[in-house]
Amino acid sequence: MRKYEVIAEALKQWIQEQMLQQDRRQWADKGIRLPAVRVVAEQYQCSVSTAIRAYEWLEQRHLVYAIPQSGYYAVQNGTGTQDMDWQGALDFASAAPDPKVFPYADFRHCVDQAMEKKQAELFMYGTDQGLPSLIMLLQKQFADYQVFARSEQFFITSGVQQALAVLALMPFPNGKRKVLLELPTYHNMPSLLSGLNVPIAGVRRALDELDWASLERQFAEGDIKFFYVMPRFHNPIGTSLTVADKKRLIRLAQRYDVYLVEDDYLADLEDSTKQDPLWSYDTEGRVIYLKSYSKILFPGLRIGVAILPSPLIQSFGAYKKMLDIDTSVLSQAALEIYVHSGMFAHHRKVIRNRYAARMNTVHEQLDTYPDFAPFMEAPRTGGEHTVLPLAGDMPLRVLLSRLQKRGVIVDTTERYYPEGTYQAHEDQMLRLNISNVPKQRIEEGMQVIREEILKLQIRQKYIEESECCP
């Protein structure tokens, strides 16, 4: 082993020790600062050039990054970011990733590396599928999600939204036209389909399961091109389909010549080895698998992945190329470095553990009040959100206003229904998302929500009694 490699290994060990100890005295706002080059040269009795080569060795492996006129810093991988308490409004409405957890320095380093290492690709249009090197890497990563596919089945898209637009526009082998949506569904999907003049149908998904009778009837008679479904951590309800449900859905799709578009947008938050995607049960090429990086990293990355059955590959590629030629090469290259270096795997673990701890706190609060109907009926989900079912006569706008005045922001499920399908008397729910609420203050927020619902329940009861007995 060369002298600079010996020094690099020693520095690597030092970084790991500092991260384990979380020694804040060594930290600056940029992360853990490593000793200056001359200090390293003196400590290891080597030349300055050898010390620089040691740092270059670490930088090539994405373990450190250099800041001009400042020095070398350890790539943090999100280590040390705490789920800190903070004052201000409690935002149970936002579904964006927690910005306090994201390791900005890590990803900035990856972008810099991408600019340096992918210069040739940046000045050329890419392929309609995406960067071949990234696709090869994602093939391995997706095996962790129990999604096994050939490289030609992968397409890198400008977010999952673009993949959905392509699928809505392109012809399918079954020759059908309608898109079937769950009710409720991803809130941007109805407007996307309407804007593209694609006919829509709907099937209700209750807290516990799909309306199977309606689903089969529409599969059989409804000219359904594909069914857009979120089997895992459904948005906005938060529940997941059982293994039996997934197998039943695939059997129906095969029987009635319908495709299934599986939006697995929160796959990275799954901690159960028994929860596999629809794709893993499909043996007849009925499932199109979609995954986003927006929820685990940040929406501005605009990277989604679509994995297609073989008969759809050519048409999907042609329509995607028509829309944008190719997906941002810089974003793809930065993501490739981020995944290849191991940073993504670490960040995913940090996020998953943090969100799981917050959801467990939500469940504790739900279980504390078993006689309070909204808490009792709320699904105990994983992921990052759940819902509180409310009575049809609950004045929802009044409730939201009262909560906001007390510093608690929540969302309803109304915007998750296509126009004309929302039924207030049976669909009223509050959607609670924990991605931007600190664990230490979840109990406080849940208490406020409960108190304000109770007050309005008492008010509604008084109004009803007054109308009955004037």
Coordinates of C-alpha atoms in Angstrom, one line a residue:
M1 CA 0.0 0.0 0.0
R2 CA 1.4 3.4 -1.0
K3 CA 2.1 6.0 1.7
Y4 CA -0.8 8.3 0.7
E5 CA -3.2 5.3 0.8
V6 CA -2.1 4.5 4.3
I7 CA -2.7 8.2 5.3
A8 CA -6.1 8.2 3.6
E9 CA -7.2 5.1 5.5
A10 CA -6.1 6.6 8.8
L11 CA -8.1 9.8 7.9
K12 CA -11.1 7.7 6.9
Q13 CA -11.0 6.0 10.3
W14 CA -10.7 9.3 12.1
I15 CA -13.8 10.6 10.2
Q16 CA -15.8 7.5 11.2
E17 CA -14.8 8.0 14.9
Q18 CA -15.8 11.6 14.8
M19 CA -19.2 10.8 13.3
L20 CA -19.9 8.1 15.8
Q21 CA -18.9 10.4 18.7
Q22 CA -20.8 13.3 17.1
D23 CA -18.2 15.6 18.5
R24 CA -19.7 18.9 17.8
R25 CA -16.5 20.8 18.6
Q26 CA -15.1 19.5 15.3
W27 CA -18.1 20.6 13.3
A28 CA -18.6 23.8 11.3
D29 CA -21.7 24.7 9.4
K30 CA -20.3 22.7 6.5
G31 CA -19.7 19.5 8.5
I32 CA -16.7 17.9 10.1
R33 CA -13.6 19.8 9.2
L34 CA -10.5 17.7 8.6
P35 CA -6.9 18.7 9.6
A36 CA -5.1 21.1 7.2
V37 CA -2.8 19.6 4.6
R38 CA 0.3 20.8 6.4
V39 CA -0.9 19.4 9.7
V40 CA -1.4 16.0 8.0
A41 CA 2.1 16.2 6.5
E42 CA 3.6 16.9 9.9
Q43 CA 1.6 14.3 11.7
Y44 CA 2.5 11.5 9.3
Q45 CA 5.9 12.7 8.4
C46 CA 5.3 13.0 4.7
S47 CA 5.5 15.7 2.0
V48 CA 2.7 18.1 1.4
S49 CA 2.1 16.6 -2.0
T50 CA 1.6 13.2 -0.4
A51 CA -0.9 14.6 2.1
I52 CA -2.8 16.2 -0.9
R53 CA -2.8 12.9 -2.7
A54 CA -4.3 11.3 0.4
Y55 CA -7.1 13.9 0.4
E56 CA -7.6 13.4 -3.4
W57 CA -7.9 9.6 -2.8
L58 CA -10.7 10.3 -0.2
E59 CA -12.4 12.8 -2.5
Q60 CA -12.5 10.4 -5.4
R61 CA -14.4 8.0 -3.1
H62 CA -16.8 10.8 -2.1
L63 CA -15.7 10.6 1.5
V64 CA -14.5 14.2 1.7
Y65 CA -15.0 17.4 -0.4
A66 CA -12.9 20.5 -0.7
I67 CA -14.0 24.1 -0.2
P68 CA -11.6 26.6 -1.8
Q69 CA -9.7 28.7 0.8
S70 CA -11.4 26.8 3.6
G71 CA -10.2 23.2 3.6
Y72 CA -11.5 19.7 3.5
Y73 CA -14.7 18.5 5.0
A74 CA -16.2 15.1 5.6
V75 CA -19.3 14.2 3.5
Q76 CA -21.8 14.0 6.2
N77 CA -24.4 11.5 4.9
G78 CA -26.9 13.3 7.1
T79 CA -25.2 12.1 10.3
G80 CA -25.7 14.3 13.3
T81 CA -28.9 16.0 12.1
Q82 CA -31.2 15.9 15.1
D83 CA -35.0 15.9 15.2
M84 CA -34.8 19.2 17.0
D85 CA -37.7 20.9 18.8
W86 CA -38.7 24.2 17.2
Q87 CA -41.2 26.9 17.8
G88 CA -43.8 28.2 15.4
A89 CA -46.7 26.5 13.6
L90 CA -47.0 22.8 13.5
D91 CA -47.4 21.9 9.9
F92 CA -49.3 18.6 9.5
A93 CA -50.3 19.6 6.0
S94 CA -46.9 19.7 4.2
A95 CA -45.9 16.5 2.4
A96 CA -42.5 17.7 1.4
P97 CA -39.4 16.0 2.8
D98 CA -38.0 17.4 6.0
P99 CA -35.5 20.0 4.9
K100 CA -33.7 19.8 8.3
V101 CA -32.7 16.3 7.6
F102 CA -31.4 16.6 4.0
P103 CA -27.6 16.6 3.8
Y104 CA -27.1 19.6 1.5
A105 CA -23.3 19.4 1.6
D106 CA -23.4 15.8 0.5
F107 CA -25.5 16.4 -2.6
R108 CA -23.8 19.7 -3.5
H109 CA -20.6 17.6 -3.6
C110 CA -22.3 15.1 -5.9
V111 CA -23.4 17.9 -8.2
D112 CA -19.9 19.3 -8.3
Q113 CA -18.5 15.8 -9.1
A114 CA -21.2 15.3 -11.8
M115 CA -20.2 18.6 -13.5
E116 CA -16.5 17.5 -13.5
K117 CA -16.9 13.9 -14.5
K118 CA -19.8 14.1 -16.9
Q119 CA -18.7 17.1 -19.0
A120 CA -19.1 15.4 -22.3
E121 CA -22.6 14.2 -21.5
L122 CA -23.7 17.6 -20.4
F123 CA -23.1 19.1 -23.8
M124 CA -25.0 16.3 -25.6
Y125 CA -28.6 15.1 -25.7
G126 CA -28.9 11.8 -23.9
T127 CA -31.0 8.8 -24.7
D128 CA -34.8 8.6 -24.2
Q129 CA -34.2 6.0 -21.5
G130 CA -31.7 7.9 -19.4
L131 CA -28.0 7.6 -18.5
P132 CA -27.0 4.0 -19.1
S133 CA -24.7 4.0 -16.1
L134 CA -27.5 5.3 -13.8
I135 CA -29.9 2.6 -15.1
M136 CA -27.3 -0.1 -14.4
L137 CA -27.0 1.2 -10.9
L138 CA -30.7 1.5 -10.4
Q139 CA -31.2 -2.1 -11.5
K140 CA -29.2 -3.2 -8.4
Q141 CA -30.9 -0.7 -6.1
F142 CA -34.4 -1.7 -7.2
A143 CA -33.6 -5.3 -6.3
D144 CA -33.9 -4.0 -2.7
Y145 CA -37.5 -3.1 -3.4
Q146 CA -38.1 -6.6 -4.9
V147 CA -38.3 -5.1 -8.4
F148 CA -36.3 -7.1 -10.9
A149 CA -36.2 -6.0 -14.5
R150 CA -33.9 -5.8 -17.5
S151 CA -32.1 -2.6 -18.3
E152 CA -34.2 -2.0 -21.4
Q153 CA -37.3 -1.8 -19.2
F154 CA -36.1 1.2 -17.3
F155 CA -36.9 4.8 -18.2
I156 CA -35.6 7.8 -16.2
T157 CA -38.3 10.5 -16.4
S158 CA -38.6 14.2 -15.3
G159 CA -40.4 13.2 -12.2
V160 CA -43.2 10.6 -12.0
Q161 CA -45.6 13.3 -13.3
Q162 CA -44.0 13.0 -16.7
A163 CA -44.3 9.2 -16.7
L164 CA -48.0 9.6 -15.9
A165 CA -48.5 12.0 -18.7
V166 CA -46.7 9.7 -21.2
L167 CA -48.8 6.7 -20.0
A168 CA -52.0 8.7 -20.3
L169 CA -51.2 9.8 -23.9
M170 CA -49.7 6.7 -25.5
P171 CA -51.8 3.9 -26.9
F172 CA -51.9 0.5 -25.1
P173 CA -52.0 -2.9 -26.6
N174 CA -55.5 -3.4 -25.2
G175 CA -56.8 -0.6 -27.3
K176 CA -58.8 0.9 -24.5
R177 CA -59.1 4.6 -23.5
K178 CA -60.2 5.2 -19.9
V179 CA -58.0 5.6 -16.9
L180 CA -59.4 4.3 -13.6
L181 CA -58.5 6.1 -10.4
E182 CA -58.9 5.3 -6.8
L183 CA -61.2 7.7 -4.9
P184 CA -59.4 9.4 -3.3
T185 CA -56.2 9.6 -5.4
Y186 CA -53.0 11.6 -6.0
H187 CA -54.4 15.1 -6.2
N188 CA -52.6 16.1 -9.4
M189 CA -53.8 13.0 -11.4
P190 CA -57.4 14.1 -12.2
S191 CA -56.3 17.6 -13.5
L192 CA -53.5 15.9 -15.5
L193 CA -55.9 13.5 -17.2
S194 CA -58.6 16.2 -17.8
G195 CA -55.9 18.5 -19.4
L196 CA -54.9 15.7 -21.7
N197 CA -58.6 14.9 -22.6
V198 CA -58.3 11.4 -21.2
P199 CA -61.6 10.0 -19.9
I200 CA -61.6 9.2 -16.2
A201 CA -63.5 6.6 -14.1
G202 CA -63.3 6.1 -10.3
V203 CA -63.5 3.3 -7.8
R204 CA -63.7 4.0 -4.0
R205 CA -61.0 3.0 -1.7
A206 CA -62.2 2.9 1.9
L207 CA -59.9 2.9 4.9
D208 CA -59.5 -0.8 4.9
E209 CA -59.9 -1.9 1.2
L210 CA -61.0 -1.3 -2.4
D211 CA -64.6 -1.6 -3.6
W212 CA -63.9 -4.9 -5.3
A213 CA -67.4 -5.3 -6.8
S214 CA -67.2 -1.9 -8.5
L215 CA -63.6 -2.5 -9.6
E216 CA -64.4 -5.8 -11.3
R217 CA -67.5 -4.4 -12.9
Q218 CA -65.5 -1.5 -14.4
F219 CA -62.7 -3.8 -15.5
A220 CA -65.2 -5.9 -17.3
E221 CA -67.4 -3.2 -18.9
G222 CA -65.6 0.2 -18.5
D223 CA -63.1 0.3 -21.4
I224 CA -60.3 0.7 -18.8
K225 CA -56.9 1.2 -20.3
F226 CA -55.1 1.2 -17.0
F227 CA -55.8 1.4 -13.3
Y228 CA -53.7 4.0 -11.4
V229 CA -53.1 2.6 -7.9
M230 CA -51.0 3.2 -4.8
P231 CA -50.7 -0.2 -3.1
R232 CA -48.2 1.1 -0.5
F233 CA -48.9 4.0 1.9
H234 CA -51.8 5.3 -0.2
N235 CA -52.0 9.0 -0.6
P236 CA -54.0 10.5 1.2
I237 CA -55.3 7.6 3.3
G238 CA -51.9 6.1 4.2
T239 CA -53.0 2.4 4.2
S240 CA -51.4 -0.4 2.2
L241 CA -53.0 -3.3 0.3
T242 CA -52.4 -6.8 1.7
V243 CA -50.6 -9.5 -0.2
A244 CA -53.9 -11.2 -0.9
D245 CA -55.3 -7.9 -2.2
K246 CA -52.3 -7.4 -4.5
K247 CA -52.6 -10.9 -6.0
R248 CA -56.4 -10.5 -6.4
L249 CA -55.8 -7.2 -8.3
I250 CA -53.3 -8.8 -10.6
R251 CA -55.7 -11.7 -11.4
L252 CA -58.5 -9.3 -12.3
A253 CA -56.1 -7.3 -14.5
Q254 CA -55.1 -10.4 -16.4
R255 CA -58.7 -11.6 -16.7
Y256 CA -60.1 -8.3 -18.1
D257 CA -57.0 -7.2 -20.1
V258 CA -56.3 -4.1 -17.9
Y259 CA -52.9 -2.7 -17.1
L260 CA -51.9 -1.6 -13.5
V261 CA -49.8 1.6 -13.0
E262 CA -48.3 1.1 -9.6
D263 CA -47.1 4.4 -8.0
D264 CA -44.7 3.2 -5.3
Y265 CA -43.7 6.8 -4.2
L266 CA -42.9 5.9 -0.6
A267 CA -41.0 2.6 -1.2
D268 CA -38.0 3.9 0.7
L269 CA -40.0 4.2 3.9
E270 CA -41.1 0.6 4.0
D271 CA -39.6 -1.4 6.9
S272 CA -41.6 -4.6 6.6
T273 CA -40.0 -7.4 4.7
K274 CA -43.5 -8.8 4.0
Q275 CA -44.6 -5.8 1.9
D276 CA -43.5 -6.3 -1.7
P277 CA -44.8 -4.2 -4.6
L278 CA -47.4 -5.3 -7.1
W279 CA -44.6 -5.8 -9.7
S280 CA -43.1 -8.7 -7.7
Y281 CA -46.3 -10.7 -8.1
D282 CA -46.9 -10.0 -11.8
T283 CA -46.0 -12.9 -14.1
E284 CA -48.0 -11.7 -17.2
G285 CA -46.6 -8.2 -17.8
R286 CA -49.6 -6.3 -16.5
V287 CA -47.8 -3.9 -14.0
I288 CA -46.0 -0.6 -14.8
Y289 CA -43.9 0.3 -11.8
L290 CA -43.2 4.0 -10.9
K291 CA -40.9 5.4 -8.3
S292 CA -40.1 8.9 -7.3
Y293 CA -37.1 10.4 -5.6
S294 CA -39.0 13.5 -4.6
K295 CA -40.1 12.2 -1.2
I296 CA -36.8 10.7 -0.1
L297 CA -34.5 13.5 -1.4
F298 CA -36.2 16.7 -2.7
P299 CA -38.8 17.6 -5.3
G300 CA -36.4 19.9 -7.2
L301 CA -34.3 16.9 -8.3
R302 CA -37.1 16.0 -10.8
I303 CA -36.1 12.4 -11.2
G304 CA -38.6 9.6 -11.5
V305 CA -38.3 6.0 -12.8
A306 CA -40.7 4.0 -14.9
I307 CA -40.3 0.2 -15.4
L308 CA -42.4 -1.1 -18.2
P309 CA -43.6 -4.5 -19.6
S310 CA -41.8 -5.3 -22.9
P311 CA -44.8 -4.5 -25.2
L312 CA -45.0 -0.9 -23.9
I313 CA -41.3 0.0 -24.2
Q314 CA -41.2 1.3 -27.8
S315 CA -44.4 3.4 -27.5
F316 CA -43.3 4.9 -24.1
G317 CA -39.9 5.8 -25.5
A318 CA -41.4 7.5 -28.5
Y319 CA -43.9 9.6 -26.6
K320 CA -41.3 10.6 -23.9
K321 CA -38.9 11.7 -26.6
M322 CA -41.7 13.8 -28.1
L323 CA -42.3 15.6 -24.8
D324 CA -38.8 16.5 -23.7
I325 CA -36.0 14.7 -25.7
D326 CA -34.3 13.5 -22.5
T327 CA -34.3 14.0 -18.7
S328 CA -31.8 16.4 -17.1
V329 CA -28.4 14.8 -17.4
L330 CA -27.0 16.8 -14.5
S331 CA -29.7 15.6 -12.1
Q332 CA -29.2 12.0 -13.3
A333 CA -25.4 12.2 -13.0
A334 CA -25.6 13.7 -9.5
L335 CA -28.1 11.0 -8.4
E336 CA -25.8 8.3 -9.8
I337 CA -22.9 9.6 -7.7
Y338 CA -25.1 9.9 -4.6
V339 CA -26.4 6.3 -4.9
H340 CA -23.0 4.8 -5.9
S341 CA -21.2 6.4 -3.0
G342 CA -23.5 4.9 -0.4
M343 CA -24.8 8.3 0.6
F344 CA -28.4 7.5 -0.6
A345 CA -28.6 4.3 1.4
H346 CA -27.5 6.1 4.6
H347 CA -29.9 9.0 4.0
R348 CA -32.8 6.6 3.3
K349 CA -32.0 4.9 6.6
V350 CA -32.0 8.2 8.5
I351 CA -35.3 9.3 7.0
R352 CA -37.0 6.0 7.5
N353 CA -36.0 5.8 11.2
R354 CA -36.9 9.4 11.8
Y355 CA -40.3 9.2 10.2
A356 CA -41.0 5.8 11.9
A357 CA -40.4 7.4 15.3
R358 CA -42.7 10.2 14.5
M359 CA -45.5 7.9 13.2
N360 CA -45.1 5.8 16.4
T361 CA -45.7 8.9 18.4
V362 CA -48.9 9.6 16.4
H363 CA -50.1 6.0 17.0
E364 CA -49.5 6.5 20.8
Q365 CA -51.7 9.5 20.8
L366 CA -54.4 7.8 18.8
D367 CA -54.3 4.9 21.2
T368 CA -54.5 7.2 24.3
Y369 CA -58.1 8.2 23.5
P370 CA -59.9 5.0 22.4
D371 CA -63.3 6.6 23.1
F372 CA -62.7 9.5 20.7
A373 CA -64.1 8.3 17.3
P374 CA -61.7 10.2 14.9
F375 CA -58.7 8.7 16.8
M376 CA -60.2 5.3 17.2
E377 CA -61.1 5.0 13.4
A378 CA -57.8 6.4 12.1
P379 CA -55.6 3.9 10.3
R380 CA -52.4 2.9 12.1
T381 CA -50.2 3.3 9.1
G382 CA -46.5 3.5 8.4
G383 CA -45.0 5.9 5.9
E384 CA -45.6 9.5 6.7
H385 CA -49.3 10.2 7.0
T386 CA -52.7 9.0 8.2
V387 CA -56.2 10.4 8.2
L388 CA -58.8 11.2 10.9
P389 CA -62.4 10.4 9.7
L390 CA -64.9 13.1 10.7
A391 CA -68.7 13.1 10.8
G392 CA -70.4 14.6 7.8
D393 CA -71.9 17.5 9.8
M394 CA -68.5 18.6 11.1
P395 CA -68.0 22.3 9.9
L396 CA -64.6 21.6 8.3
R397 CA -63.7 25.2 7.3
V398 CA -64.4 26.3 10.9
L399 CA -62.2 23.5 12.2
L400 CA -59.3 24.4 10.0
S401 CA -59.6 28.0 10.9
R402 CA -59.6 27.3 14.6
L403 CA -56.6 25.0 14.4
Q404 CA -54.7 27.5 12.4
K405 CA -55.3 30.1 15.1
R406 CA -53.8 27.7 17.6
G407 CA -50.7 27.1 15.5
V408 CA -51.7 23.8 13.9
I409 CA -51.9 23.5 10.1
V410 CA -53.7 20.5 8.7
D411 CA -55.0 19.3 5.3
T412 CA -58.3 17.7 4.3
T413 CA -58.8 15.0 1.7
E414 CA -61.2 17.0 -0.5
R415 CA -58.6 17.9 -3.1
Y416 CA -57.7 14.2 -3.6
Y417 CA -61.1 13.6 -5.3
P418 CA -61.8 14.3 -9.0
E419 CA -64.4 17.1 -9.4
G420 CA -67.9 16.0 -8.5
T421 CA -66.9 12.8 -6.7
Y422 CA -66.3 14.1 -3.2
Q423 CA -69.2 13.4 -0.9
A424 CA -68.9 15.5 2.3
H425 CA -71.3 13.3 4.3
E426 CA -69.1 10.3 4.0
D427 CA -65.7 11.5 2.8
Q428 CA -64.7 14.1 5.4
M429 CA -61.3 13.4 6.8
L430 CA -58.3 15.3 8.1
R431 CA -55.0 14.2 6.5
L432 CA -52.0 14.4 8.9
N433 CA -48.5 14.3 7.6
I434 CA -45.5 14.1 9.9
S435 CA -42.6 14.9 7.5
N436 CA -42.4 18.5 8.8
V437 CA -43.4 18.1 12.4
P438 CA -40.8 17.4 15.1
K439 CA -41.3 14.3 17.2
Q440 CA -41.2 16.3 20.4
R441 CA -44.3 18.3 19.5
I442 CA -46.5 15.7 17.9
E443 CA -48.4 15.1 21.1
E444 CA -49.0 18.8 21.5
G445 CA -50.4 19.1 18.0
M446 CA -52.6 16.0 18.4
Q447 CA -54.0 17.3 21.6
V448 CA -55.0 20.6 20.0
I449 CA -56.7 18.8 17.1
R450 CA -58.7 16.6 19.5
E451 CA -59.7 19.6 21.6
E452 CA -61.0 21.6 18.7
I453 CA -62.9 18.6 17.2
L454 CA -64.5 18.0 20.6
K455 CA -65.6 21.7 20.9
L456 CA -67.2 21.6 17.5
Q457 CA -68.9 18.3 18.2
I458 CA -70.5 19.8 21.3
R459 CA -71.5 22.9 19.4
Q460 CA -73.1 20.7 16.6
K461 CA -75.0 18.7 19.2
Y462 CA -76.3 21.9 20.9
I463 CA -77.5 23.2 17.5
E464 CA -79.3 20.0 16.7
E465 CA -81.0 19.9 20.1
S466 CA -82.1 23.5 19.7
E467 CA -83.6 22.8 16.3
C468 CA -85.4 19.7 17.6
C469 CA -86.7 21.3 20.8
P470 CA -87.2 25.1 20.2

